[in-house]
C-alpha positions in Angstrom: 0.0 0.0 0.0 3.0 2.3 -0.4 2.2 5.6 -2.0 4.9 8.0 -3.3 5.4 10.9 -0.9 3.6 9.2 1.9 5.3 7.9 5.1 6.5 4.3 5.0 5.7 2.1 8.0 7.2 -1.3 8.2 7.7 -4.0 10.9 10.9 -6.1 11.4 10.7 -9.4 13.3 13.9 -11.0 14.4 15.2 -13.4 17.0 17.1 -12.0 20.0 19.6 -13.9 22.1 17.6 -15.6 24.8 17.8 -14.9 28.5 16.9 -17.4 31.2 15.8 -17.3 34.8 18.1 -19.5 36.9 17.4 -20.6 40.4 20.0 -20.8 43.2 22.9 -22.8 41.6 24.5 -23.3 45.0 21.5 -25.3 46.1 22.4 -28.1 43.7 22.6 -31.6 45.3 23.5 -34.3 42.8 24.5 -38.0 42.6 27.2 -39.4 40.4 28.6 -42.8 39.8 32.2 -43.5 40.7 34.0 -45.6 38.1 36.6 -48.1 39.5 39.5 -49.4 37.5 38.8 -53.0 36.8 41.8 -55.4 37.0 39.8 -57.9 34.8 40.1 -55.4 31.9 43.9 -56.1 31.6 43.6 -59.8 30.5 40.7 -58.9 28.3 42.7 -56.2 26.6 45.8 -58.5 26.2 43.6 -61.3 24.7 42.2 -58.8 22.3 45.7 -57.8 21.2 46.5 -61.5 20.8 43.6 -61.8 18.4 44.7 -58.8 16.4 48.2 -60.2 16.0 47.0 -63.8 15.3 46.9 -65.6 12.0 44.4 -68.2 10.6 45.2 -71.5 9.1 43.2 -74.2 7.5 42.1 -77.1 9.8 43.7 -80.2 8.4 40.9 -82.7 9.5 37.2 -81.9 9.8 36.2 -81.5 13.4 33.5 -79.6 15.6 34.1 -75.9 16.1 36.0 -75.0 19.2 36.4 -71.7 21.1 39.0 -69.6 19.3 38.1 -70.9 15.8 37.1 -68.6 12.9 33.8 -69.8 11.5 32.7 -68.6 8.1 28.9 -68.9 8.0 25.6 -67.7 6.5 23.4 -66.2 9.2 19.8 -65.0 9.6 17.9 -63.9 12.6 14.3 -63.6 13.7 12.5 -62.0 16.6 11.3 -64.8 18.9 7.6 -65.2 19.5 6.4 -66.1 23.0 5.7 -69.7 21.9 9.3 -70.0 20.6 8.4 -69.8 17.0 10.0 -67.4 14.5 8.7 -63.8 14.3 9.7 -61.1 11.8 13.1 -61.4 10.3 15.7 -59.0 11.7 17.3 -58.0 8.4 20.1 -56.0 9.9 21.5 -59.3 11.4 21.4 -61.2 8.1 24.8 -62.0 6.7 26.5 -64.2 4.0 30.0 -65.6 4.5 30.4 -63.7 7.7 33.5 -64.4 9.7 32.6 -65.3 13.3 35.5 -65.4 15.7 34.3 -67.8 18.4 35.5 -65.9 21.4 33.5 -64.2 24.1 35.9 -61.3 23.8 34.6 -60.7 20.2 31.0 -62.0 20.3 28.8 -62.2 23.4 29.2 -65.4 25.4 25.7 -67.0 24.8 26.1 -66.8 21.0 29.6 -68.4 21.2 28.3 -71.2 23.5 25.4 -71.9 21.1 27.7 -72.3 18.1 30.5 -74.3 19.7 30.5 -77.9 18.3 28.9 -77.0 14.9 30.4 -78.9 11.9 31.1 -77.6 8.4 27.9 -78.1 6.3 25.7 -78.2 9.4 22.7 -75.8 10.0 22.0 -74.9 13.6 19.1 -72.9 14.9 19.0 -71.6 18.4 17.3 -69.0 20.6 19.3 -66.5 22.7 18.6 -63.2 24.5 20.8 -60.3 23.8 22.6 -58.8 26.9 21.0 -55.8 28.5 24.2 -53.9 28.0 24.6 -54.8 24.3 26.1 -52.0 22.3 23.2 -51.7 19.9 20.3 -50.2 21.9 17.5 -51.7 19.8 18.8 -55.3 20.5 19.2 -55.0 24.3 17.3 -57.7 26.0 15.7 -58.9 22.8 14.9 -62.6 22.3 16.3 -63.7 18.9 16.2 -67.0 17.0 19.4 -67.4 15.0 19.8 -69.7 12.0 23.5 -70.4 11.3 24.9 -72.4 8.3 28.5 -73.3 8.7 30.3 -72.9 5.3 34.0 -73.4 6.4 36.2 -73.1 9.4 39.7 -72.0 10.2 41.9 -72.3 13.2 43.3 -69.1 14.7 46.9 -69.3 15.9 47.6 -66.8 18.7 51.1 -65.4 19.5 52.5 -66.4 22.8 51.9 -63.8 25.5 55.4 -63.0 26.5 58.0 -60.1 26.6 58.3 -60.1 22.9 54.6 -59.8 22.5 54.6 -56.8 24.9 57.3 -55.1 22.9 55.4 -55.5 19.7 52.2 -53.8 20.9 53.6 -51.2 23.3 56.7 -49.3 24.5 57.1 -51.7 27.4 60.1 -53.9 27.6 58.4 -56.8 29.4 55.0 -58.2 29.8 54.9 -57.3 33.5 55.9 -53.7 32.6 53.0 -53.6 30.1 50.6 -54.8 32.8 51.8 -52.1 35.1 51.4 -49.5 32.4 47.9 -50.8 31.7 47.0 -50.4 35.4 48.1 -46.8 35.4 46.1 -46.1 32.3 43.0 -47.9 33.7 43.2 -45.8 36.8 43.5 -42.6 34.7 40.6 -43.7 32.5 38.5 -44.4 35.6 39.3 -41.0 37.1 38.4 -39.3 33.9 35.1 -41.2 33.6 34.3 -40.3 37.2 35.0 -36.7 36.5 32.7 -36.8 33.5 29.9 -38.4 35.6 30.2 -35.6 38.2 30.1 -32.9 35.6 27.1 -34.5 33.9 25.3 -34.8 37.2 25.9 -31.1 38.0 24.8 -29.9 34.6 21.7 -32.1 34.6 20.7 -30.5 38.0 21.7 -27.1 36.8 19.4 -27.2 33.8 16.5 -28.1 36.0 16.8 -24.7 37.6 16.7 -22.9 34.2 13.5 -21.4 32.7 13.2 -19.6 29.4 12.1 -19.6 25.8 14.5 -20.5 23.1 14.2 -19.1 19.5 13.2 -21.8 17.0 16.1 -20.7 14.8 18.6 -21.3 17.6 17.2 -24.9 18.0 17.3 -25.5 14.2 20.9 -24.2 13.9 22.2 -26.4 16.8 20.3 -29.4 15.3 21.9 -28.9 11.9 25.3 -28.5 13.5 24.9 -31.8 15.4 23.6 -33.5 12.2 26.6 -32.4 10.2 29.0 -33.5 13.0 27.3 -36.9 13.0 27.8 -37.3 9.3 31.4 -36.3 9.6 32.0 -38.9 12.3 30.4 -41.6 10.1 32.5 -40.4 7.1 35.7 -40.8 9.2 34.5 -44.4 10.1 34.5 -45.3 6.5 30.8 -45.0 5.6 30.2 -44.7 1.9 28.9 -41.4 0.4 25.9 -43.2 -1.0 24.9 -44.3 2.5 25.4 -40.8 3.8 23.4 -39.4 1.0 20.5 -41.6 2.1 20.7 -40.1 5.6 20.5 -36.6 4.1 17.2 -37.2 2.5 14.5 -34.8 3.8 12.5 -37.6 5.5 15.6 -38.9 7.3 16.7 -35.5 8.4 13.2 -34.9 9.7 13.4 -38.1 11.8 16.8 -36.9 13.2 15.3 -33.5 14.1 12.4 -35.1 16.0 14.7 -37.5 17.8 17.4 -35.0 18.6 15.2 -32.1 19.6 14.9 -32.8 23.4 18.7 -33.3 23.6 19.4 -30.1 21.6 17.1 -28.0 23.8 18.8 -29.5 26.9 22.3 -28.7 25.5 21.4 -25.0 24.7 19.8 -24.5 28.1 22.9 -26.0 29.8 25.1 -23.6 27.9 22.9 -20.6 28.9 22.9 -21.7 32.5 26.6 -22.1 32.5 27.1 -18.6 31.3 24.7 -17.3 33.9 26.6 -19.0 36.7 29.8 -17.5 35.2 28.3 -14.0 35.6 27.3 -14.7 39.2 30.6 -16.2 40.2 32.7 -13.7 38.2 34.3 -16.4 36.1 35.8 -15.4 32.8 38.3 -16.6 30.2 41.7 -14.8 30.1 43.5 -14.0 26.9 46.4 -16.1 28.1 44.1 -19.2 28.6 42.5 -18.7 25.2 45.9 -18.2 23.4 47.3 -21.3 25.0 44.4 -23.5 23.9 44.2 -22.0 20.4 47.9 -22.8 19.7 47.1 -26.5 20.2 44.0 -26.3 18.0 45.7 -24.4 15.2 48.6 -26.9 15.2 46.1 -29.8 14.7 43.4 -28.2 12.6 44.7 -24.9 11.3 45.6 -26.2 7.8 42.1 -27.6 7.1 40.3 -25.5 4.5 37.1 -25.4 6.5 38.9 -24.0 9.6 37.2 -20.8 10.7 39.4 -18.9 13.1 36.7 -16.8 14.8 34.2 -19.6 15.1 36.7 -22.0 16.5 38.0 -19.3 18.9 34.5 -18.8 20.2 34.0 -22.5 20.7 37.3 -22.9 22.5 36.4 -19.9 24.8 33.1 -21.5 25.6 34.7 -24.8 26.5 37.2 -23.1 28.8 34.4 -21.1 30.5 32.4 -24.3 30.9 35.3 -26.1 32.5 36.0 -23.2 34.9 32.3 -23.0 35.9 32.2 -26.8 36.5 35.2 -26.4 38.8 33.3 -23.9 40.8 30.2 -26.1 41.0 32.3 -29.1 42.1 33.8 -27.0 44.8 30.6 -25.3 46.1 27.8 -27.9 45.4 27.0 -31.2 47.0 27.7 -34.3 45.0 27.2 -37.8 46.5 29.2 -40.6 44.9 27.4 -43.9 44.3 28.6 -47.2 42.8 28.5 -47.8 39.0 25.1 -49.1 37.9 23.2 -47.4 40.7 21.7 -44.6 38.6 19.3 -45.1 35.8 20.3 -43.5 32.5 18.0 -40.9 31.0 16.3 -41.6 27.7 18.2 -38.7 26.1 21.5 -40.2 27.3 20.7 -43.5 25.7 19.9 -41.8 22.4 23.2 -39.9 22.5 25.3 -43.0 23.6 28.0 -44.2 21.2 30.6 -46.9 21.4 33.8 -46.0 23.1 37.0 -45.7 21.1 38.9 -48.9 21.5 42.3 -47.2 21.4 42.1 -46.0 25.0 45.7 -46.9 25.7 47.4 -44.5 23.2 49.1 -42.8 26.1 50.9 -46.1 27.0 52.6 -46.1 23.6 50.1 -48.1 21.7 49.3 -46.5 18.3 46.6 -48.1 16.1 45.6 -47.7 12.5 41.9 -47.3 11.5 41.3 -51.1 11.7 42.6 -51.2 15.3 45.9 -52.9 14.5 49.1 -51.7 16.3 51.2 -49.6 14.0 54.0 -48.3 16.2 55.5 -49.0 19.6 56.5 -45.5 20.4 
């Protein structure tokens, strides 16, 4: 309705950075699980390394499968009905000529036990229940009927576990030195995991004290960022571009948005609450702290073409601030430590859970390639 020579009235609508109301952060009382170093993890790790350094040979005479064998088989699986009959096929578990290393360190124990004794050419069907802590959430506690057809079998020859073995996989001179090194790293890992649990417990309680409205654009931007980060992680793990392209289809992205939304909102509210606590406690990031951290980041990522100095600098500053605020909360708030397994995981946490990186012993001198095989004893 604009007319020449007449005043022009217009309205601009834009999002503003949100503010929140935060309750008394010093009233926080949280529970966190303490993680203990498990001595049993040492033989498990060493046996895993034996497997990685082993070789397979043909079995000279036909015999039943034994623990430690490599079974090449065709496999299908079905959800088990209450009466024990087959239900719908679980297509993600179907495999042709799959290599099954019959060891409870590679496959969960009930499956190994059910397959032990099978002969080449034999078909064996059995029903087992996936462990409650199985790495794939959708299969935890699920009753499954497996159908396994043994095609061929090989024997795996393991290297002797001695000083020479220790030298090949680490910087240690003897097997006992390696075990001592593993104990140190297990303790460090447990301490780090406990610290993470404490920080999560504090931020979970902190966000409960926060109230406020978030702009939809802010939620959408953070969701897109997490989506792209997830694709990048899958790309690094070797996923093919055609599979990633499937995930980027509009309907798949919409599923991700719906699933990720509660966690995204929680993350943003935590960040806003952290910044509010920083104001109250006069916590800030010094130029010296930021410069120190940025030097390390530039050294590792600075040559990447997508490296954005200002954006990375802001992210680093936010991380430093978060760490300092959590130090304050740990000092001033009440945190009760409870044994591992005491607390029930939130649904959001289960959605966000990912398998841990296996190369947790890099600091001990173990260096792996992408397949997990030792490359260098540094």
